[in-house]
């Protein structure tokens, strides 16, 4: 039932709308105002998220010079670089490590909003509109319908439904996870059906694991170095390194449905994000536990 409203693909599409609506519903003006003051910290986090990561990946592509041999895997790695920071896990880890929590909330929230527009823009630089990426007009329409409209509607209704969203954070988190699973399920089913994974060997998966680990530590220690130069406090350094080095699996899965023209390639493109997401949670949770003692 590929065209049914109750097919996994259709449910995932409606789920994307719901994810961004509830994100807007939870985004209160007070949360944004709480961290506005520390401009230098905000600049470091956002530049790390949307400039440092793409430069690191483009540098790696330039050094290896062999990105065409597995184009979609490299495209997925670059996709990781263009994604915004996570919201919930960034704030939780900063809190555990006793960092600047209000600034973490502000930066993670702003990063997600910026990513709605900047991720497609950064991806368009390396993709041909006629093949891998939807046409620009189609992207704009899908962004408006599936992302901007629900976020805006949620923010407008925050006064009436914000308390509901706060009371039901666990349920909404389960909803987010369900949407992610639905998108991953449909993407991987399509990928296996079209034999996309036949193009990725075990050796390449091992290299991907090493590459994502190297990417995390390269970004983390670059941000840490910048924080030391700028003489950030311990709390601000924790916030900058944790928020600036993390990438959102939620945005990767939902934005992949908006950006990419061929559903069969989505499974390969989001694979590096899944690997990076798992690694960042494991690594940062250990770091946060040590910092918080």
mmCIF file of C-alpha atoms in Angstrom:
data_model
loop_
_atom_site.group_PDB
_atom_site.id
_atom_site.type_symbol
_atom_site.label_atom_id
_atom_site.label_comp_id
_atom_site.label_asym_id
_atom_site.label_seq_id
_atom_site.Cartn_x
_atom_site.Cartn_y
_atom_site.Cartn_z
ATOM 1 C CA UNK A 1 0.000 0.000 0.000
ATOM 2 C CA UNK A 2 2.607 2.563 -1.001
ATOM 3 C CA UNK A 3 0.073 5.355 -1.571
ATOM 4 C CA UNK A 4 -2.037 4.632 1.501
ATOM 5 C CA UNK A 5 -2.299 7.239 4.229
ATOM 6 C CA UNK A 6 -1.394 4.439 6.636
ATOM 7 C CA UNK A 7 1.730 3.217 4.880
ATOM 8 C CA UNK A 8 4.977 3.646 6.866
ATOM 9 C CA UNK A 9 6.192 6.270 4.391
ATOM 10 C CA UNK A 10 3.023 8.376 4.726
ATOM 11 C CA UNK A 11 2.970 8.043 8.511
ATOM 12 C CA UNK A 12 6.620 9.110 8.614
ATOM 13 C CA UNK A 13 5.760 12.164 6.525
ATOM 14 C CA UNK A 14 3.004 13.217 8.921
ATOM 15 C CA UNK A 15 5.337 12.402 11.793
ATOM 16 C CA UNK A 16 7.867 14.934 10.482
ATOM 17 C CA UNK A 17 5.159 17.605 10.646
ATOM 18 C CA UNK A 18 4.358 16.544 14.215
ATOM 19 C CA UNK A 19 7.988 16.564 15.367
ATOM 20 C CA UNK A 20 8.497 20.173 14.306
ATOM 21 C CA UNK A 21 5.085 21.279 15.594
ATOM 22 C CA UNK A 22 5.825 19.974 19.083
ATOM 23 C CA UNK A 23 9.328 21.440 18.881
ATOM 24 C CA UNK A 24 7.774 24.866 18.281
ATOM 25 C CA UNK A 25 5.238 24.238 21.037
ATOM 26 C CA UNK A 26 8.052 23.626 23.550
ATOM 27 C CA UNK A 27 10.142 26.618 22.415
ATOM 28 C CA UNK A 28 9.280 29.444 24.820
ATOM 29 C CA UNK A 29 10.577 33.010 24.414
ATOM 30 C CA UNK A 30 11.838 32.816 28.017
ATOM 31 C CA UNK A 31 14.164 29.925 27.136
ATOM 32 C CA UNK A 32 15.658 31.940 24.294
ATOM 33 C CA UNK A 33 16.032 35.158 26.321
ATOM 34 C CA UNK A 34 17.735 33.339 29.217
ATOM 35 C CA UNK A 35 20.958 32.790 27.276
ATOM 36 C CA UNK A 36 21.071 35.838 25.027
ATOM 37 C CA UNK A 37 23.805 37.722 26.888
ATOM 38 C CA UNK A 38 26.896 35.612 26.138
ATOM 39 C CA UNK A 39 27.426 36.608 22.511
ATOM 40 C CA UNK A 40 30.979 35.207 22.173
ATOM 41 C CA UNK A 41 29.856 31.785 23.362
ATOM 42 C CA UNK A 42 26.938 31.748 20.932
ATOM 43 C CA UNK A 43 29.167 32.709 18.004
ATOM 44 C CA UNK A 44 31.682 29.955 18.819
ATOM 45 C CA UNK A 45 28.984 27.274 19.068
ATOM 46 C CA UNK A 46 27.161 28.253 15.875
ATOM 47 C CA UNK A 47 30.345 28.686 13.822
ATOM 48 C CA UNK A 48 31.595 25.317 15.058
ATOM 49 C CA UNK A 49 28.302 23.679 14.121
ATOM 50 C CA UNK A 50 27.821 25.170 10.665
ATOM 51 C CA UNK A 51 31.331 26.217 9.550
ATOM 52 C CA UNK A 52 33.986 24.136 11.330
ATOM 53 C CA UNK A 53 32.341 20.783 10.568
ATOM 54 C CA UNK A 54 31.853 21.413 6.818
ATOM 55 C CA UNK A 55 35.436 22.694 6.543
ATOM 56 C CA UNK A 56 36.777 19.566 8.275
ATOM 57 C CA UNK A 57 34.860 17.277 5.916
ATOM 58 C CA UNK A 58 35.690 19.261 2.789
ATOM 59 C CA UNK A 59 39.336 19.180 3.889
ATOM 60 C CA UNK A 60 39.167 15.396 4.284
ATOM 61 C CA UNK A 61 37.588 15.055 0.834
ATOM 62 C CA UNK A 62 40.341 17.229 -0.643
ATOM 63 C CA UNK A 63 43.092 15.187 1.054
ATOM 64 C CA UNK A 64 41.697 11.783 0.045
ATOM 65 C CA UNK A 65 40.711 12.947 -3.431
ATOM 66 C CA UNK A 66 38.549 9.843 -3.928
ATOM 67 C CA UNK A 67 35.029 10.886 -2.998
ATOM 68 C CA UNK A 68 33.481 9.613 -6.249
ATOM 69 C CA UNK A 69 34.238 5.951 -5.482
ATOM 70 C CA UNK A 70 31.396 5.905 -2.933
ATOM 71 C CA UNK A 71 29.588 9.150 -3.596
ATOM 72 C CA UNK A 72 26.544 8.604 -1.373
ATOM 73 C CA UNK A 73 28.610 7.594 1.642
ATOM 74 C CA UNK A 74 30.732 10.737 1.283
ATOM 75 C CA UNK A 75 27.545 12.735 0.783
ATOM 76 C CA UNK A 76 26.232 11.271 4.039
ATOM 77 C CA UNK A 77 29.424 12.258 5.851
ATOM 78 C CA UNK A 78 29.085 15.814 4.547
ATOM 79 C CA UNK A 79 25.401 15.725 5.568
ATOM 80 C CA UNK A 80 26.555 15.087 9.154
ATOM 81 C CA UNK A 81 28.662 18.246 8.943
ATOM 82 C CA UNK A 82 25.714 20.418 7.880
ATOM 83 C CA UNK A 83 23.344 19.317 10.652
ATOM 84 C CA UNK A 84 22.410 21.432 13.691
ATOM 85 C CA UNK A 85 23.234 20.437 17.252
ATOM 86 C CA UNK A 86 20.982 18.208 19.315
ATOM 87 C CA UNK A 87 18.649 19.869 21.815
ATOM 88 C CA UNK A 88 17.736 17.474 24.623
ATOM 89 C CA UNK A 89 20.960 15.463 24.890
ATOM 90 C CA UNK A 90 23.168 18.576 24.646
ATOM 91 C CA UNK A 91 21.317 20.233 27.515
ATOM 92 C CA UNK A 92 21.278 17.042 29.591
ATOM 93 C CA UNK A 93 25.027 16.460 29.144
ATOM 94 C CA UNK A 94 25.857 20.105 29.939
ATOM 95 C CA UNK A 95 23.717 19.843 33.066
ATOM 96 C CA UNK A 96 25.460 16.632 34.191
ATOM 97 C CA UNK A 97 28.874 18.256 33.641
ATOM 98 C CA UNK A 98 27.733 21.395 35.541
ATOM 99 C CA UNK A 99 28.159 23.725 32.585
ATOM 100 C CA UNK A 100 26.176 26.808 31.536
ATOM 101 C CA UNK A 101 22.708 25.272 31.127
ATOM 102 C CA UNK A 102 20.746 28.416 30.032
ATOM 103 C CA UNK A 103 23.335 29.039 27.302
ATOM 104 C CA UNK A 104 23.099 25.376 26.267
ATOM 105 C CA UNK A 105 19.314 25.657 25.942
ATOM 106 C CA UNK A 106 19.664 28.845 23.903
ATOM 107 C CA UNK A 107 22.376 27.534 21.572
ATOM 108 C CA UNK A 108 20.792 24.137 20.991
ATOM 109 C CA UNK A 109 17.414 25.745 20.264
ATOM 110 C CA UNK A 110 18.821 28.430 17.977
ATOM 111 C CA UNK A 111 20.987 25.838 16.217
ATOM 112 C CA UNK A 112 17.892 23.790 15.402
ATOM 113 C CA UNK A 113 16.103 26.817 13.980
ATOM 114 C CA UNK A 114 19.139 27.919 11.938
ATOM 115 C CA UNK A 115 19.577 24.370 10.652
ATOM 116 C CA UNK A 116 16.104 24.393 9.121
ATOM 117 C CA UNK A 117 17.416 26.859 6.537
ATOM 118 C CA UNK A 118 21.204 26.440 6.609
ATOM 119 C CA UNK A 119 21.359 22.640 6.247
ATOM 120 C CA UNK A 120 19.582 22.671 2.845
ATOM 121 C CA UNK A 121 21.731 25.615 1.751
ATOM 122 C CA UNK A 122 24.990 23.880 2.695
ATOM 123 C CA UNK A 123 23.867 20.655 1.020
ATOM 124 C CA UNK A 124 22.959 22.491 -2.183
ATOM 125 C CA UNK A 125 26.604 23.546 -2.586
ATOM 126 C CA UNK A 126 27.754 19.971 -3.191
ATOM 127 C CA UNK A 127 24.744 18.389 -4.891
ATOM 128 C CA UNK A 128 23.309 18.697 -8.372
ATOM 129 C CA UNK A 129 19.730 19.908 -8.259
ATOM 130 C CA UNK A 130 18.608 17.617 -11.053
ATOM 131 C CA UNK A 131 19.831 14.332 -9.606
ATOM 132 C CA UNK A 132 20.331 13.924 -5.868
ATOM 133 C CA UNK A 133 18.648 17.025 -4.506
ATOM 134 C CA UNK A 134 15.072 18.098 -5.073
ATOM 135 C CA UNK A 135 14.716 21.269 -7.155
ATOM 136 C CA UNK A 136 15.154 24.458 -5.140
ATOM 137 C CA UNK A 137 11.493 25.408 -5.503
ATOM 138 C CA UNK A 138 10.405 21.967 -4.326
ATOM 139 C CA UNK A 139 12.721 22.191 -1.309
ATOM 140 C CA UNK A 140 11.335 25.604 -0.349
ATOM 141 C CA UNK A 141 7.748 24.349 -0.573
ATOM 142 C CA UNK A 142 8.512 21.228 1.483
ATOM 143 C CA UNK A 143 10.438 23.275 4.050
ATOM 144 C CA UNK A 144 7.498 25.640 4.417
ATOM 145 C CA UNK A 145 4.911 22.859 4.719
ATOM 146 C CA UNK A 146 6.792 20.257 6.754
ATOM 147 C CA UNK A 147 9.140 22.416 8.849
ATOM 148 C CA UNK A 148 8.541 26.179 8.979
ATOM 149 C CA UNK A 149 4.733 25.983 9.166
ATOM 150 C CA UNK A 150 4.591 23.489 12.066
ATOM 151 C CA UNK A 151 7.389 25.232 14.017
ATOM 152 C CA UNK A 152 5.668 28.591 13.585
ATOM 153 C CA UNK A 153 2.270 27.160 14.511
ATOM 154 C CA UNK A 154 3.761 25.524 17.596
ATOM 155 C CA UNK A 155 5.421 28.750 18.743
ATOM 156 C CA UNK A 156 2.177 30.694 18.240
ATOM 157 C CA UNK A 157 0.295 28.120 20.311
ATOM 158 C CA UNK A 158 2.959 27.951 23.037
ATOM 159 C CA UNK A 159 0.918 30.205 25.306
ATOM 160 C CA UNK A 160 -1.947 27.711 25.218
ATOM 161 C CA UNK A 161 -0.157 24.394 24.771
ATOM 162 C CA UNK A 162 3.309 24.992 26.201
ATOM 163 C CA UNK A 163 2.344 23.680 29.627
ATOM 164 C CA UNK A 164 0.916 20.547 28.002
ATOM 165 C CA UNK A 165 4.198 20.003 26.144
ATOM 166 C CA UNK A 166 6.203 20.435 29.362
ATOM 167 C CA UNK A 167 3.976 17.982 31.246
ATOM 168 C CA UNK A 168 4.266 15.371 28.523
ATOM 169 C CA UNK A 169 7.972 15.587 27.651
ATOM 170 C CA UNK A 170 8.441 11.831 27.981
ATOM 171 C CA UNK A 171 5.504 11.073 25.686
ATOM 172 C CA UNK A 172 6.712 13.598 23.116
ATOM 173 C CA UNK A 173 10.205 12.107 23.293
ATOM 174 C CA UNK A 174 8.717 8.676 22.571
ATOM 175 C CA UNK A 175 6.808 10.242 19.664
ATOM 176 C CA UNK A 176 10.051 11.744 18.293
ATOM 177 C CA UNK A 177 11.790 8.388 18.595
ATOM 178 C CA UNK A 178 8.866 6.658 16.882
ATOM 179 C CA UNK A 179 9.055 9.044 13.936
ATOM 180 C CA UNK A 180 12.819 8.513 13.693
ATOM 181 C CA UNK A 181 12.331 4.733 13.677
ATOM 182 C CA UNK A 182 9.611 5.000 11.011
ATOM 183 C CA UNK A 183 11.840 7.096 8.756
ATOM 184 C CA UNK A 184 14.856 4.841 9.281
ATOM 185 C CA UNK A 185 12.693 1.749 8.698
ATOM 186 C CA UNK A 186 11.265 3.022 5.403
ATOM 187 C CA UNK A 187 14.656 4.286 4.240
ATOM 188 C CA UNK A 188 16.447 1.025 4.988
ATOM 189 C CA UNK A 189 13.650 -1.103 3.519
ATOM 190 C CA UNK A 190 13.896 0.927 0.317
ATOM 191 C CA UNK A 191 17.675 0.674 0.427
ATOM 192 C CA UNK A 192 17.661 -3.119 0.791
ATOM 193 C CA UNK A 193 14.956 -3.427 -1.876
ATOM 194 C CA UNK A 194 17.071 -1.451 -4.343
ATOM 195 C CA UNK A 195 20.284 -3.215 -3.196
ATOM 196 C CA UNK A 196 21.898 0.088 -2.239
ATOM 197 C CA UNK A 197 23.854 -1.552 0.607
ATOM 198 C CA UNK A 198 25.600 -3.831 -1.860
ATOM 199 C CA UNK A 199 27.794 -0.817 -2.626
ATOM 200 C CA UNK A 200 29.085 -0.592 0.989
ATOM 201 C CA UNK A 201 31.582 -3.197 2.175
ATOM 202 C CA UNK A 202 32.409 -4.257 5.746
ATOM 203 C CA UNK A 203 35.764 -2.545 5.333
ATOM 204 C CA UNK A 204 34.078 0.711 4.396
ATOM 205 C CA UNK A 205 31.815 0.465 7.445
ATOM 206 C CA UNK A 206 34.892 0.013 9.650
ATOM 207 C CA UNK A 207 36.528 3.032 8.010
ATOM 208 C CA UNK A 208 33.303 4.998 8.554
ATOM 209 C CA UNK A 209 33.395 4.185 12.276
ATOM 210 C CA UNK A 210 36.994 5.389 12.544
ATOM 211 C CA UNK A 211 36.242 8.471 10.439
ATOM 212 C CA UNK A 212 33.254 9.513 12.580
ATOM 213 C CA UNK A 213 35.311 9.052 15.746
ATOM 214 C CA UNK A 214 38.102 11.176 14.266
ATOM 215 C CA UNK A 215 35.582 13.825 13.181
ATOM 216 C CA UNK A 216 34.166 14.102 16.690
ATOM 217 C CA UNK A 217 37.534 14.508 18.385
ATOM 218 C CA UNK A 218 38.830 16.897 15.700
ATOM 219 C CA UNK A 219 35.814 19.152 16.232
ATOM 220 C CA UNK A 220 35.836 18.768 20.026
ATOM 221 C CA UNK A 221 39.497 19.652 20.518
ATOM 222 C CA UNK A 222 39.374 22.481 17.972
ATOM 223 C CA UNK A 223 36.494 24.040 19.920
ATOM 224 C CA UNK A 224 38.348 23.431 23.198
ATOM 225 C CA UNK A 225 41.427 25.182 21.792
ATOM 226 C CA UNK A 226 39.325 28.178 20.713
ATOM 227 C CA UNK A 227 37.717 28.346 24.167
ATOM 228 C CA UNK A 228 41.154 28.486 25.807
ATOM 229 C CA UNK A 229 42.296 31.261 23.467
ATOM 230 C CA UNK A 230 39.137 33.248 24.239
ATOM 231 C CA UNK A 231 39.558 32.535 27.979
ATOM 232 C CA UNK A 232 36.092 31.085 28.483
ATOM 233 C CA UNK A 233 35.074 30.010 31.961
ATOM 234 C CA UNK A 234 34.895 26.293 32.766
ATOM 235 C CA UNK A 235 31.081 26.392 32.478
ATOM 236 C CA UNK A 236 31.105 28.150 29.103
ATOM 237 C CA UNK A 237 33.824 25.830 27.787
ATOM 238 C CA UNK A 238 31.701 22.789 28.660
ATOM 239 C CA UNK A 239 28.700 24.319 26.902
ATOM 240 C CA UNK A 240 30.716 25.245 23.804
ATOM 241 C CA UNK A 241 32.408 21.860 23.422
ATOM 242 C CA UNK A 242 29.306 19.772 24.145
ATOM 243 C CA UNK A 243 26.835 21.794 22.045
ATOM 244 C CA UNK A 244 29.301 22.568 19.261
ATOM 245 C CA UNK A 245 30.440 18.983 18.709
ATOM 246 C CA UNK A 246 27.043 17.250 18.652
ATOM 247 C CA UNK A 247 24.789 16.570 15.675
ATOM 248 C CA UNK A 248 21.050 15.896 15.605
ATOM 249 C CA UNK A 249 19.779 12.511 14.397
ATOM 250 C CA UNK A 250 16.220 13.876 14.567
ATOM 251 C CA UNK A 251 17.038 16.628 12.068
ATOM 252 C CA UNK A 252 19.004 14.206 9.891
ATOM 253 C CA UNK A 253 16.087 11.821 9.514
ATOM 254 C CA UNK A 254 13.351 14.398 9.029
ATOM 255 C CA UNK A 255 15.412 16.677 6.764
ATOM 256 C CA UNK A 256 16.479 13.718 4.621
ATOM 257 C CA UNK A 257 12.844 13.266 3.610
ATOM 258 C CA UNK A 258 12.691 16.910 2.575
ATOM 259 C CA UNK A 259 16.035 17.176 0.770
ATOM 260 C CA UNK A 260 16.761 14.031 -1.194
ATOM 261 C CA UNK A 261 15.021 13.120 -4.419
ATOM 262 C CA UNK A 262 15.748 9.360 -4.384
ATOM 263 C CA UNK A 263 14.288 7.569 -1.307
ATOM 264 C CA UNK A 264 16.543 4.570 -1.951
ATOM 265 C CA UNK A 265 19.701 6.585 -1.266
ATOM 266 C CA UNK A 266 18.452 8.026 2.046
ATOM 267 C CA UNK A 267 19.482 4.879 3.940
ATOM 268 C CA UNK A 268 23.112 5.326 2.855
ATOM 269 C CA UNK A 269 23.093 9.090 3.370
ATOM 270 C CA UNK A 270 21.861 8.912 6.994
ATOM 271 C CA UNK A 271 24.135 5.966 7.903
ATOM 272 C CA UNK A 272 27.100 8.209 8.895
ATOM 273 C CA UNK A 273 24.758 10.304 11.065
ATOM 274 C CA UNK A 274 23.537 7.191 12.887
ATOM 275 C CA UNK A 275 27.140 6.151 13.559
ATOM 276 C CA UNK A 276 28.155 9.658 14.671
ATOM 277 C CA UNK A 277 25.068 9.990 16.868
ATOM 278 C CA UNK A 278 25.808 6.757 18.740
ATOM 279 C CA UNK A 279 29.478 7.686 19.182
ATOM 280 C CA UNK A 280 28.766 11.203 20.450
ATOM 281 C CA UNK A 281 26.335 9.920 23.074
ATOM 282 C CA UNK A 282 28.812 7.350 24.376
ATOM 283 C CA UNK A 283 31.827 9.674 24.374
ATOM 284 C CA UNK A 284 30.123 12.778 25.782
ATOM 285 C CA UNK A 285 28.284 10.821 28.484
ATOM 286 C CA UNK A 286 31.665 9.586 29.787
ATOM 287 C CA UNK A 287 33.112 13.119 29.596
ATOM 288 C CA UNK A 288 30.084 14.639 31.333
ATOM 289 C CA UNK A 289 30.249 12.085 34.126
ATOM 290 C CA UNK A 290 33.895 12.931 34.792
ATOM 291 C CA UNK A 291 33.359 16.704 34.602
ATOM 292 C CA UNK A 292 30.391 16.557 36.951
ATOM 293 C CA UNK A 293 32.304 14.908 39.791
#
